[in-house]
Short mmCIF file of C-alpha atoms in Angstrom, two decimals:
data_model
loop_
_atom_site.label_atom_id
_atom_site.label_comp_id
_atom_site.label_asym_id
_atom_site.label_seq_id
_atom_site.Cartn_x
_atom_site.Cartn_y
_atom_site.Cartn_z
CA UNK A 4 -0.74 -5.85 13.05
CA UNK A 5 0.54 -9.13 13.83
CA UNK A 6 2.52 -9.29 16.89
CA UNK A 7 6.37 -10.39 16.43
CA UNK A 8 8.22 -11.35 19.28
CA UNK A 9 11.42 -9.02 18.63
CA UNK A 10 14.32 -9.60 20.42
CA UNK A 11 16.92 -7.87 18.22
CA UNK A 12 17.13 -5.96 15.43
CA UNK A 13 19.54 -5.88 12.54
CA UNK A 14 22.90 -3.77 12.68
CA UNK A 15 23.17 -1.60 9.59
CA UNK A 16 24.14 1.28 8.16
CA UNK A 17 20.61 2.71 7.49
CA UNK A 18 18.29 3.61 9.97
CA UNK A 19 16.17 0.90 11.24
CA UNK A 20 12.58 1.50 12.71
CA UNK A 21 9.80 -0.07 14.52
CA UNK A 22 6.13 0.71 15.17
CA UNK A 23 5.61 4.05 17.11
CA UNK A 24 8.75 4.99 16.23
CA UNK A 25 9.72 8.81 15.11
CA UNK A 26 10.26 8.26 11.03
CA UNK A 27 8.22 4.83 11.35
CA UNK A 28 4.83 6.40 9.81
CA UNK A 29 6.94 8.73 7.01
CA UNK A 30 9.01 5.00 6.01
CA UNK A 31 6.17 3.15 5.08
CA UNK A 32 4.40 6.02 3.24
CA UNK A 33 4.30 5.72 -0.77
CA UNK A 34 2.40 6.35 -4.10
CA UNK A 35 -0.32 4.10 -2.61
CA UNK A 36 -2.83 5.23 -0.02
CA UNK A 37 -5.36 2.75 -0.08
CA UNK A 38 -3.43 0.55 2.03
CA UNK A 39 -0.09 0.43 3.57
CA UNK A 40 2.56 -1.92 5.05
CA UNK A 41 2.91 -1.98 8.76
CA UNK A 42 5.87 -4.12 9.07
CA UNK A 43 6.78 -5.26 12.54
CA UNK A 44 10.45 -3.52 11.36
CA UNK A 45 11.94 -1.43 8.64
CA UNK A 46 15.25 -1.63 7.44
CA UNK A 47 15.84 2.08 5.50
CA UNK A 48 18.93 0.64 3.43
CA UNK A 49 21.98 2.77 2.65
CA UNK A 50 23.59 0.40 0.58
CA UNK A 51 23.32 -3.21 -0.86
CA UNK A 52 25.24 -4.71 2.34
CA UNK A 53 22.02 -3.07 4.76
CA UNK A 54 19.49 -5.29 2.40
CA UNK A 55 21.79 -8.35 2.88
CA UNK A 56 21.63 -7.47 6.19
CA UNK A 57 17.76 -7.23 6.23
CA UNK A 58 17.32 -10.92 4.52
CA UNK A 59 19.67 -12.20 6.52
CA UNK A 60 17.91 -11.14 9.95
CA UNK A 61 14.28 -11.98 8.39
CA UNK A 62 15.24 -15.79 7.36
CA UNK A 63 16.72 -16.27 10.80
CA UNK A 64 13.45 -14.96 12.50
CA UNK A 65 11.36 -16.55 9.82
CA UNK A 66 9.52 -13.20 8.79
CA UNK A 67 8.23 -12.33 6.29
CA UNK A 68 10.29 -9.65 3.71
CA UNK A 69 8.41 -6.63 1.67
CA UNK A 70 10.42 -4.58 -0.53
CA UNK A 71 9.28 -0.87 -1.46
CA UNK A 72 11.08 2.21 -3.30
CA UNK A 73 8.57 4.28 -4.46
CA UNK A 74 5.26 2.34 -3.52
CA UNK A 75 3.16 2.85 -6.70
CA UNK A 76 2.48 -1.10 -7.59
CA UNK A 77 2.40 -1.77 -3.79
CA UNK A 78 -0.39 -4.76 -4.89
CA UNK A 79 -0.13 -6.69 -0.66
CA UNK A 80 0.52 -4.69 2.54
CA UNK A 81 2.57 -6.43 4.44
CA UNK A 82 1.04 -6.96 8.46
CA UNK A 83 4.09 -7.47 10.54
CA UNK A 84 7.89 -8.74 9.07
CA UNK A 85 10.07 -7.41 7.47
CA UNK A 86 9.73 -3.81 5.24
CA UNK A 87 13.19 -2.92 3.31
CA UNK A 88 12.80 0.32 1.82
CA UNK A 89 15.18 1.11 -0.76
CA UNK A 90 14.81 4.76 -1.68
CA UNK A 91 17.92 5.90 -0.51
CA UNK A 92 19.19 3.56 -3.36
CA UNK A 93 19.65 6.38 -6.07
CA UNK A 94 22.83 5.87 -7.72
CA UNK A 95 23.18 6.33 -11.35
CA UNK A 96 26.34 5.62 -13.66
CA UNK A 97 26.13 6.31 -17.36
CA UNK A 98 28.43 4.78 -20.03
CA UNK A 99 27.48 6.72 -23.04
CA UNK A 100 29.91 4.38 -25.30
CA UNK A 101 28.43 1.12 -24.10
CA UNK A 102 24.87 2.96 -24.17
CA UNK A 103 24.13 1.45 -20.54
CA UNK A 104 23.12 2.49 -17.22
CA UNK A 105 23.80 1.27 -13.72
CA UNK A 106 20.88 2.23 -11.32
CA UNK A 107 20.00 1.31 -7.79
CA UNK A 108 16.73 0.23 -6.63
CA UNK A 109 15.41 3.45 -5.67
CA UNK A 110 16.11 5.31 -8.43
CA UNK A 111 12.76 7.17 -10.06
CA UNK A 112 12.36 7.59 -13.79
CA UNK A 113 12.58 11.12 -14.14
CA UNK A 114 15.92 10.73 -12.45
CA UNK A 115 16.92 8.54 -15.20
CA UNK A 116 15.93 10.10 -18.48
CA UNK A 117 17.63 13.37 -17.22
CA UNK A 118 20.76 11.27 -16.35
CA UNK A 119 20.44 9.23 -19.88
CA UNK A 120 19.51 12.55 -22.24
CA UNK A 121 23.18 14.24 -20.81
CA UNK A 122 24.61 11.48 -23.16
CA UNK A 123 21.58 11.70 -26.32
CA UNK A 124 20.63 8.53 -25.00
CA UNK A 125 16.95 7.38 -23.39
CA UNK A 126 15.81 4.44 -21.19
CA UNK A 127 12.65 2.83 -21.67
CA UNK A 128 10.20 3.79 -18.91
CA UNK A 129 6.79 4.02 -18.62
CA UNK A 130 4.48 6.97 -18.60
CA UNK A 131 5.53 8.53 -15.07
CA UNK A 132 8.28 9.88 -14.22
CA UNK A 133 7.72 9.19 -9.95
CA UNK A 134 7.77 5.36 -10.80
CA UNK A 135 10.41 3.51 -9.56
CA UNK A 136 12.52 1.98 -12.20
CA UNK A 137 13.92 -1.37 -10.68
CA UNK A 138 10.16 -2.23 -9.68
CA UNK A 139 8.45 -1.33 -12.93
CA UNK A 140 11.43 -3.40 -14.66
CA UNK A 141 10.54 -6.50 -12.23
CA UNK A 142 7.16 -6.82 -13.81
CA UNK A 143 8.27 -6.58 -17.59
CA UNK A 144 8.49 -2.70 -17.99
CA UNK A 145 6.09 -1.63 -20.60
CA UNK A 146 6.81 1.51 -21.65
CA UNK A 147 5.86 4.53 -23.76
CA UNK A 148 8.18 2.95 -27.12
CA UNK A 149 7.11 -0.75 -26.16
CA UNK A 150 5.55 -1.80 -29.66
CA UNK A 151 9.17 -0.29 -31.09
CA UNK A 152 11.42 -1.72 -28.47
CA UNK A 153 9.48 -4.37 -26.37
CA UNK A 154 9.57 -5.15 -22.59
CA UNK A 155 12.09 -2.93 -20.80
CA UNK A 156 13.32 -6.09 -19.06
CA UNK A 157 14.46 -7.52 -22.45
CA UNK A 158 17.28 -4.41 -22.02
CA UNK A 159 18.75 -5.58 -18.71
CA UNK A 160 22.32 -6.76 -18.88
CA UNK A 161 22.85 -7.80 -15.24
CA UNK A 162 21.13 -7.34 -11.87
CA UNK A 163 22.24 -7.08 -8.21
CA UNK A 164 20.37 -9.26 -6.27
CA UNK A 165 20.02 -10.11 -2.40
CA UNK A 166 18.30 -13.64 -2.35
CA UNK A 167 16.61 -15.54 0.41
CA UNK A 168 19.94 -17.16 1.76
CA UNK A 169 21.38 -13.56 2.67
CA UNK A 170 23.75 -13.69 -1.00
CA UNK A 171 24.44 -10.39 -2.77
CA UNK A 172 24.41 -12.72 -6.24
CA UNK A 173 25.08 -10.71 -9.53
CA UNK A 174 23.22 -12.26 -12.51
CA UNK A 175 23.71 -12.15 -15.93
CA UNK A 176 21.57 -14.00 -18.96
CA UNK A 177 23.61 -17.16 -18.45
CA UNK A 178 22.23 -17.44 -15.35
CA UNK A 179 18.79 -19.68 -14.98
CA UNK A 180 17.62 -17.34 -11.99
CA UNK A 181 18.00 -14.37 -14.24
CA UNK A 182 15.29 -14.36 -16.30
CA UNK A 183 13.06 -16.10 -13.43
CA UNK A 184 13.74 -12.54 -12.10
CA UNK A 185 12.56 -10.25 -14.85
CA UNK A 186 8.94 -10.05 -14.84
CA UNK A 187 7.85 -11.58 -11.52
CA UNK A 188 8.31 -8.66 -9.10
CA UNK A 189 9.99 -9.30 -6.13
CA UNK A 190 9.39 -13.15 -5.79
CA UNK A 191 13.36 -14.15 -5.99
CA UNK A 192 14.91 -11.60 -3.90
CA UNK A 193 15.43 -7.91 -3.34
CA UNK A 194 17.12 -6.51 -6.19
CA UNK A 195 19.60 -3.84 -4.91
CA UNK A 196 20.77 -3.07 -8.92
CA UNK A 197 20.62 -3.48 -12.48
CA UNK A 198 22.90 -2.52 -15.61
CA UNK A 199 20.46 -1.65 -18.54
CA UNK A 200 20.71 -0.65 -22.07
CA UNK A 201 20.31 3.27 -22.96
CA UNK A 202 18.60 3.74 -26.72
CA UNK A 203 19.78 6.87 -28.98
CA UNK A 204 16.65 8.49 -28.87
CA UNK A 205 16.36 12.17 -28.01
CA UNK A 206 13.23 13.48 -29.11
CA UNK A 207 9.35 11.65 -29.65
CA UNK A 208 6.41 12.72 -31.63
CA UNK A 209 3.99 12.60 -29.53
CA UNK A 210 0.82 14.09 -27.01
CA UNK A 211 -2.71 14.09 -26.61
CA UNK A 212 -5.50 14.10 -28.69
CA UNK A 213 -8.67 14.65 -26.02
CA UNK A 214 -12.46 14.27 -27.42
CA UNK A 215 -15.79 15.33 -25.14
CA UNK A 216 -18.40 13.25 -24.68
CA UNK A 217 -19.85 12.74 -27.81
CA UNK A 218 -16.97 11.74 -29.42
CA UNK A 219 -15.58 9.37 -26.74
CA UNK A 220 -17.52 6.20 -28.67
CA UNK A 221 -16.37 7.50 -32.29
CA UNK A 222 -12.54 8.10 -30.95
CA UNK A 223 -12.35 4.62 -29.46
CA UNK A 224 -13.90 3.25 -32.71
CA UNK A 225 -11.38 4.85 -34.44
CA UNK A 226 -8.49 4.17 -32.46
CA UNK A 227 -9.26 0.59 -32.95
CA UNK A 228 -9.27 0.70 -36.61
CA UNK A 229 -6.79 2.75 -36.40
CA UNK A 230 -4.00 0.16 -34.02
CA UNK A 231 -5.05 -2.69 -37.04
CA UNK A 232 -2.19 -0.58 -39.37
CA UNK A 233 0.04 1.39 -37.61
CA UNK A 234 3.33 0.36 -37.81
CA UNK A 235 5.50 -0.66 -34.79
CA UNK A 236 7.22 2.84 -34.35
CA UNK A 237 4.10 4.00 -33.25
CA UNK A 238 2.66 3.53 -29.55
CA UNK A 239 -0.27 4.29 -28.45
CA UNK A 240 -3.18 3.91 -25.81
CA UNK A 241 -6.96 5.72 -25.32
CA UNK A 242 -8.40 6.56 -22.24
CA UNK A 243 -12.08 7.54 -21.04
CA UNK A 244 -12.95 8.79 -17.73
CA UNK A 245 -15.32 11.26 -16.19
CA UNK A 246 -13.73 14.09 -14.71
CA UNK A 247 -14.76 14.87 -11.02
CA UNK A 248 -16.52 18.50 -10.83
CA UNK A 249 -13.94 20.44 -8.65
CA UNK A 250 -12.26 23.68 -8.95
CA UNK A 251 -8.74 22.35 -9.04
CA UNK A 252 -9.96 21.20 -12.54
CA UNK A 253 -10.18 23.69 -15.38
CA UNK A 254 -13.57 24.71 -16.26
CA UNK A 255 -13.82 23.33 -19.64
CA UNK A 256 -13.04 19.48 -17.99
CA UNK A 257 -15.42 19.30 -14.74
CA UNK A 258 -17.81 16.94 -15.01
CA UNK A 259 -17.41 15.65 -17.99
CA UNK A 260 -17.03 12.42 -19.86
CA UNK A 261 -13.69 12.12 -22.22
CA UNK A 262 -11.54 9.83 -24.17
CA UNK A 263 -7.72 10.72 -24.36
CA UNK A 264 -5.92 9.48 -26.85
CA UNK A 265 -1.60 9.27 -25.80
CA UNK A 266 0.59 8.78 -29.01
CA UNK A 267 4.42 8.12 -29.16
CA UNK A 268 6.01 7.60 -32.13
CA UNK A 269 10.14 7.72 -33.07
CA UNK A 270 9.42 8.64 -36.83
CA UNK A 271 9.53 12.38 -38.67
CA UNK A 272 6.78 15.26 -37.75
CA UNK A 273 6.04 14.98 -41.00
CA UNK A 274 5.23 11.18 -41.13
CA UNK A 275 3.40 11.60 -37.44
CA UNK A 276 0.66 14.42 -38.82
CA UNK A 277 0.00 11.89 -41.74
CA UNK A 278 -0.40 9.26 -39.60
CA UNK A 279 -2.71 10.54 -36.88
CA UNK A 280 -4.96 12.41 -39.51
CA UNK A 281 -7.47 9.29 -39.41
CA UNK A 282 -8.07 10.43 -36.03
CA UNK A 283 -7.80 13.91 -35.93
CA UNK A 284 -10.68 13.20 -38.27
CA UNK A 285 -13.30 11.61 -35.88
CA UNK A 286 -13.62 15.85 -35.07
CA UNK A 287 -13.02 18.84 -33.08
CA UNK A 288 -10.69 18.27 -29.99
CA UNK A 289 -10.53 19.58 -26.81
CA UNK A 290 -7.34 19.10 -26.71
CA UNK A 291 -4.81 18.17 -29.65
CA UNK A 292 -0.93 19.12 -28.29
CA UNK A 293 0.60 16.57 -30.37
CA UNK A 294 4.31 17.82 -31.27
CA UNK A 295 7.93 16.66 -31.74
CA UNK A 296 9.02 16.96 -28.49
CA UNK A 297 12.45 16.16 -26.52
CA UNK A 298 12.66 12.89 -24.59
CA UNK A 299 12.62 14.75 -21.63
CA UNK A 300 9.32 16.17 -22.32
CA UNK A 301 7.51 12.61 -22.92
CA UNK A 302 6.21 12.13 -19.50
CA UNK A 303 3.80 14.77 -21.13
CA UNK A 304 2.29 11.93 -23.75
CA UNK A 305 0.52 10.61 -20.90
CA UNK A 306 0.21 13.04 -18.04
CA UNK A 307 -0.27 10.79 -15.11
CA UNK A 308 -1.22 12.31 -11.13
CA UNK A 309 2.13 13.17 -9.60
CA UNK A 310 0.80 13.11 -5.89
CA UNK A 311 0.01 10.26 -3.87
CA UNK A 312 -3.62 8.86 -3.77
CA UNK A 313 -6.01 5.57 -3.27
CA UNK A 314 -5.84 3.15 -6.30
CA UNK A 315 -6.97 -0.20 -7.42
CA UNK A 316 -7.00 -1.50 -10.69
CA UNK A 317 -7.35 -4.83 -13.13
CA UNK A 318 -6.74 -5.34 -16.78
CA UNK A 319 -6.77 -8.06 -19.25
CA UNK A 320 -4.78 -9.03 -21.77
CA UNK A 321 -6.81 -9.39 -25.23
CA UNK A 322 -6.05 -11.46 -28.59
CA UNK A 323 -7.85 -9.06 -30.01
CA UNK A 324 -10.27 -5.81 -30.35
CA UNK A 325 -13.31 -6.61 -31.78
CA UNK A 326 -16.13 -3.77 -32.09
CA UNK A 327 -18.15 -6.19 -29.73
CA UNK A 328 -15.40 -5.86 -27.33
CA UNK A 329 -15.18 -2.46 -26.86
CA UNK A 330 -19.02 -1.98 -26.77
CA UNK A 331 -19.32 -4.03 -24.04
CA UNK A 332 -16.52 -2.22 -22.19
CA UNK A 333 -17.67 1.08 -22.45
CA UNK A 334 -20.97 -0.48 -20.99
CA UNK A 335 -19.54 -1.49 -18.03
CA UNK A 336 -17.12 1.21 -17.56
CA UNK A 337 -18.86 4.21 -18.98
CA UNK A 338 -20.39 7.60 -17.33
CA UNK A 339 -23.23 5.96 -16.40
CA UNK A 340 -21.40 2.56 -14.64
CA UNK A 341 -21.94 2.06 -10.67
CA UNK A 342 -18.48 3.08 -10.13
CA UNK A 343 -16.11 5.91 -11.23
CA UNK A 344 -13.30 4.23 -13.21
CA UNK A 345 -10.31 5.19 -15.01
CA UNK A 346 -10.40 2.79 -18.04
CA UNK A 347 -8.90 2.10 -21.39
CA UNK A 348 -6.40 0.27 -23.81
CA UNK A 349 -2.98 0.23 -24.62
CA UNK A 350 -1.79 -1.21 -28.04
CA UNK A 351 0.88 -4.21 -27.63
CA UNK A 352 1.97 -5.93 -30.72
CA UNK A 353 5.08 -5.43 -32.73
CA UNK A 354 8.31 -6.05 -30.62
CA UNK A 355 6.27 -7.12 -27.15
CA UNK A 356 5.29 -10.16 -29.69
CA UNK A 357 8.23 -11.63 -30.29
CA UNK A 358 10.80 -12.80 -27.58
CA UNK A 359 14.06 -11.52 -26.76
CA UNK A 360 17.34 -13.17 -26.12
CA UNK A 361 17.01 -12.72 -22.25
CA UNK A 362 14.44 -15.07 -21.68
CA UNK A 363 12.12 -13.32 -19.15
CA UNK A 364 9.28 -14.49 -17.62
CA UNK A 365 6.45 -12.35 -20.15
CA UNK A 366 4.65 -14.83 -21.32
CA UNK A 367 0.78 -14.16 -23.46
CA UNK A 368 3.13 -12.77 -26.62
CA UNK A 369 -0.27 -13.11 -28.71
CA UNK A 370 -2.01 -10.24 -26.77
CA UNK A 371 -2.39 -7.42 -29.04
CA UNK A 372 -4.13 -5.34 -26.38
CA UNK A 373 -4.60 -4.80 -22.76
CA UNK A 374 -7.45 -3.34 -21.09
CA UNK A 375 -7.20 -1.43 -17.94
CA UNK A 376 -9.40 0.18 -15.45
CA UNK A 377 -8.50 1.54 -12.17
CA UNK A 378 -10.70 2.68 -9.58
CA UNK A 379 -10.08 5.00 -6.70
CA UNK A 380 -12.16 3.67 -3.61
CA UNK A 381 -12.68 5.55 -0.51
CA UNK A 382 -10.78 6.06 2.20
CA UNK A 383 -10.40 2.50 4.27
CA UNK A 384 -13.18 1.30 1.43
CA UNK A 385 -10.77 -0.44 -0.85
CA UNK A 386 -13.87 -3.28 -0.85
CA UNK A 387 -16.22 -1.06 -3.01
CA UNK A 388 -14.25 -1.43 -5.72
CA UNK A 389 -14.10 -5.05 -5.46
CA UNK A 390 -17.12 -6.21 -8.03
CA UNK A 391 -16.91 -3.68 -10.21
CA UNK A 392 -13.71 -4.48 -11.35
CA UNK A 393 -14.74 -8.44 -10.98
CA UNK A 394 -17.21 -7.30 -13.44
CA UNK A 395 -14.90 -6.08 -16.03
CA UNK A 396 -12.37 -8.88 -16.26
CA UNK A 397 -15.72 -11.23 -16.87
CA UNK A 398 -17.41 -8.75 -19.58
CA UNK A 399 -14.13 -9.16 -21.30
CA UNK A 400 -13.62 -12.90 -20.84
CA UNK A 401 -14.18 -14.54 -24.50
CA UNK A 402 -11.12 -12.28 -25.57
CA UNK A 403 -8.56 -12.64 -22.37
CA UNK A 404 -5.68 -14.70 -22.70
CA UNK A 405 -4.45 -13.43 -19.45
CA UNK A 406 -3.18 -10.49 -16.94
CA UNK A 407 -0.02 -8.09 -17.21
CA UNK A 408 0.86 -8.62 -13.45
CA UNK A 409 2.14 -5.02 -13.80
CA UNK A 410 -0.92 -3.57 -13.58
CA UNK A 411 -2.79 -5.13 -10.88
CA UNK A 412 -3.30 -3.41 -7.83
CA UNK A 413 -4.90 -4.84 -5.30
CA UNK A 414 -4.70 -5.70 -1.60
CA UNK A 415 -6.50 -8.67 -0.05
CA UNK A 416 -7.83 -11.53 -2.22
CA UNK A 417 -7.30 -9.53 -5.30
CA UNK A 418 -3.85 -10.65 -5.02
CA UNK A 419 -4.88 -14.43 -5.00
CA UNK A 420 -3.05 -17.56 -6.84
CA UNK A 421 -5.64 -17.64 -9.56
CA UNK A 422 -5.26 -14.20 -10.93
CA UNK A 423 -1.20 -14.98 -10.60
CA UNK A 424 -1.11 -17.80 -12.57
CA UNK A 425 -2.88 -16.14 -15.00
CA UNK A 426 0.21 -13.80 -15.83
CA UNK A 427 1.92 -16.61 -17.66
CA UNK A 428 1.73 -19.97 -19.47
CA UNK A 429 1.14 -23.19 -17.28
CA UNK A 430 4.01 -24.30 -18.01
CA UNK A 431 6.33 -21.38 -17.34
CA UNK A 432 4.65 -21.08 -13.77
CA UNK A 433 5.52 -24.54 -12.64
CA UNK A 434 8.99 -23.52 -13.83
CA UNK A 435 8.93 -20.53 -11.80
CA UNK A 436 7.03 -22.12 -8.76
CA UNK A 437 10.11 -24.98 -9.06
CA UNK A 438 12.34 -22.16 -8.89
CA UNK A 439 11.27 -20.20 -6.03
CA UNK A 440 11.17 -23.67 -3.77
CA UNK A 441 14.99 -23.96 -4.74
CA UNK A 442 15.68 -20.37 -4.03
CA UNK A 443 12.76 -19.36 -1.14
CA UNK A 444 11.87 -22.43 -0.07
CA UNK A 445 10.07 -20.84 2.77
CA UNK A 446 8.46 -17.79 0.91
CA UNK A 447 10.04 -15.26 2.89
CA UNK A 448 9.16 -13.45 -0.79
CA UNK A 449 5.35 -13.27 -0.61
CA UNK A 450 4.14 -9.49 -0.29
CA UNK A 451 3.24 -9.87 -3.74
CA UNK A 452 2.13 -11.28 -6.66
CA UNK A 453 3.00 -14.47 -5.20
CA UNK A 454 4.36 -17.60 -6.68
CA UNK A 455 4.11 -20.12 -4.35
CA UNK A 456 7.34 -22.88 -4.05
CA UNK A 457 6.40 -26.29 -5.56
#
């Protein structure tokens, strides 16, 4: 760890801790156990005025600030400064006339959809329900209904933020920091808030369709056919993986090599069984649980770990699918690839295409798909995983226009400028970089996906 000189510590409300404190070790633990922040202090904050607080005391001191809730896209471990945890943030205020929410930062999404289905109303998260909503937002927020309803960011109304001068600002579209904000994680300040639109949505067709082995090349071929005419209600994503052989599994899965297929789509039952017969047709499924199904059953579309674990992942975003891309994928990612990986697409298109009247920073609008492959490396061993992954992003090079920041987990010199600048358009990073030198001139805001002040 580096060594900070500390001579005082911030007064708050919140408990504040230091290294080999009782608390210190269960503070910094998250989603993420590949690598952790050790922060020279953590400020546990109770309320927006403890963050202030924490910024304050950091710029004065000149150390560096993390931010964590939940710690599942924890992408750089912070090594000293300053670690504001904000998962005692939890409040939630629904206005089922205006169809909004009010969350704080450490509010999960399982909390949410509860909170929002009370009212027959839904929020746009992603696939788990641990994730941490204000964080997922950050980086654009795509979610399980994102070819229907685009980025979840596009459905903020205002957010509560605690920039680098110690201000609690509140910003609203008007406001040329606000959509700076929305979909660069945590580079402008620690967001203690945000008011977001609810949808009227109570109930999904959706599920799994799951093929073995021999299938896995004939359900991906299909699925890409498949994405070329759905229309934009539907949402979908396939995923191969080999299934470690341990008895925590059930029988029928150990060992072996699958492709998952996650569907959600707002229409009928009736119009979701016509439209998934092309691939209920590639043949017989191992599993095939696709139903109408209430919102607050959707976190069941995609089924993802609910304990903590070691991660790392890339992606790339793709102007398109062609048969040659998806061959050479499955080459590199397959059974028989040098490392275990968790890999797939998701479908974008339809309302991710086209941008809203927030202006956020999502920028690669023609991507129709992204890949993704995550790898879990051995304990302390996050290195392992380093070229395999390096491999992937260059085997899918003649069809990347770029990276979904979102998805890139990484410690080290997987977080590095190049693969940041690749998450948007030249010229809306030199924006952004002119940005963050008028609001963080110093880049007290660097434990992630950094964009460095111009």
């Amino acid at each position: 760890m580096t060594k900070t000189a500390i001579t005082e510590l911030p007064t708050t409300t919140g408990p504040v801790f230091q290294p080999g404190d009782t608390g210190y070790d269960a503070e910094i633990a998250g989603f993420q156990t590949a690598y952790t922040h050790r922060p020279a202090v953590i400020v546990a904050a109770a309320h927006a005025e403890d963050v202030r607080a924490a910024v304050e005391y950091a710029a004065r001191h000149g150390l560096p600030i993390a931010v964590q809730a939940t710690g599942h896209g924890l992408s750089v471990a912070t090594d000293g400064g300053v670690l504001i945890t904000t998962r005692r943030l939890t409040d939630i205020r629904v206005d089922g006339a205006a169809r909004t929410a009010r969350i704080g930062a450490g509010v999960q999404a399982g909390a949410l959809i509860e909170a929002a289905a009370a009212h027959g109303l839904a929020p746009l998260n992603g696939s788990s329900l641990s994730v941490g909503v204000v964080g997922y937002i950050l980086g654009g927020g795509v979610g399980i209904l994102a070819r229907e309803y685009g980025y979840a960011a596009e459905h903020v109304r205002s957010i509560e933020i605690v920039t680098a001068d110690g201000r609690l600002r509140t910003l609203t579209p008007g406001d040329e920091l606000f959509g700076a904000v929305l979909g660069t994680g945590g580079n402008f300040g620690v967001v203690t808030a945000l008011e977001l639109d609810l949808l009227p949505v109570t109930q999904v067709y959706g599920g799994q369709l799951q093929f073995d082995t021999a299938l896995v090349a004939p359900a991906l071929e299909a699925w890409r056919l498949w994405t070329q005419d759905v229309p934009e209600t539907v949402t979908s994503a396939i995923t191969m993986l080999t299934f470690p052989d341990i008895p925590q599994l059930p029988e029928h899965l150990r060992g072996r090599y699958v492709a998952t297929i996650n569907i959600a789509f707002t229409g009928s039952a009736e119009e979701g069984e016509r439209l998934v017969a092309p691939l209920r047709a590639v043949g017989a499924r191992m599993t095939d649980d696709l139903r109408m199904m209430p919102y607050t059953e959707s976190h069941a579309i995609y089924r993802d770990p609910d304990h903590p674990h070691a991660y790392t992942a890339t992606n790339a975003l793709l102007s398109e699918l062609p048969a040659d891309a998806t061959d050479a994928f499955l080459e590199v990612t397959g059974p028989d690839a040098a490392l275990p990986t968790v890999a797939g697409f998701r479908h974008l298109g339809g309302a991710l295409g086209r941008p809203g009247p927030n202006g956020i920073s999502m920028d690669h609008r023609d991507a129709q798909y992204i890949a993704r492959v995550l790898a879990m490396p051995q304990p302390g061993n996050a290195e392992q995983v380093r070229d395999p992954l390096a491999l992937v992003r260059k085997t899918l090079q003649p069809w990347t226009v770029g990276h979904n920041l979102n998805f890139l987990y990484g410690s080290g010199d997987q977080a590095d400028e190049a693969q940041t600048r690749a998450g948007y358009s030249a010229a809306t990073y030199d924006r952004l970089a002119a940005l963050k030198a008028q609001y963080d001139p110093a880049n007290l805001f660097r434990n992630n996906r950094n964009i460095r002040p111009r």
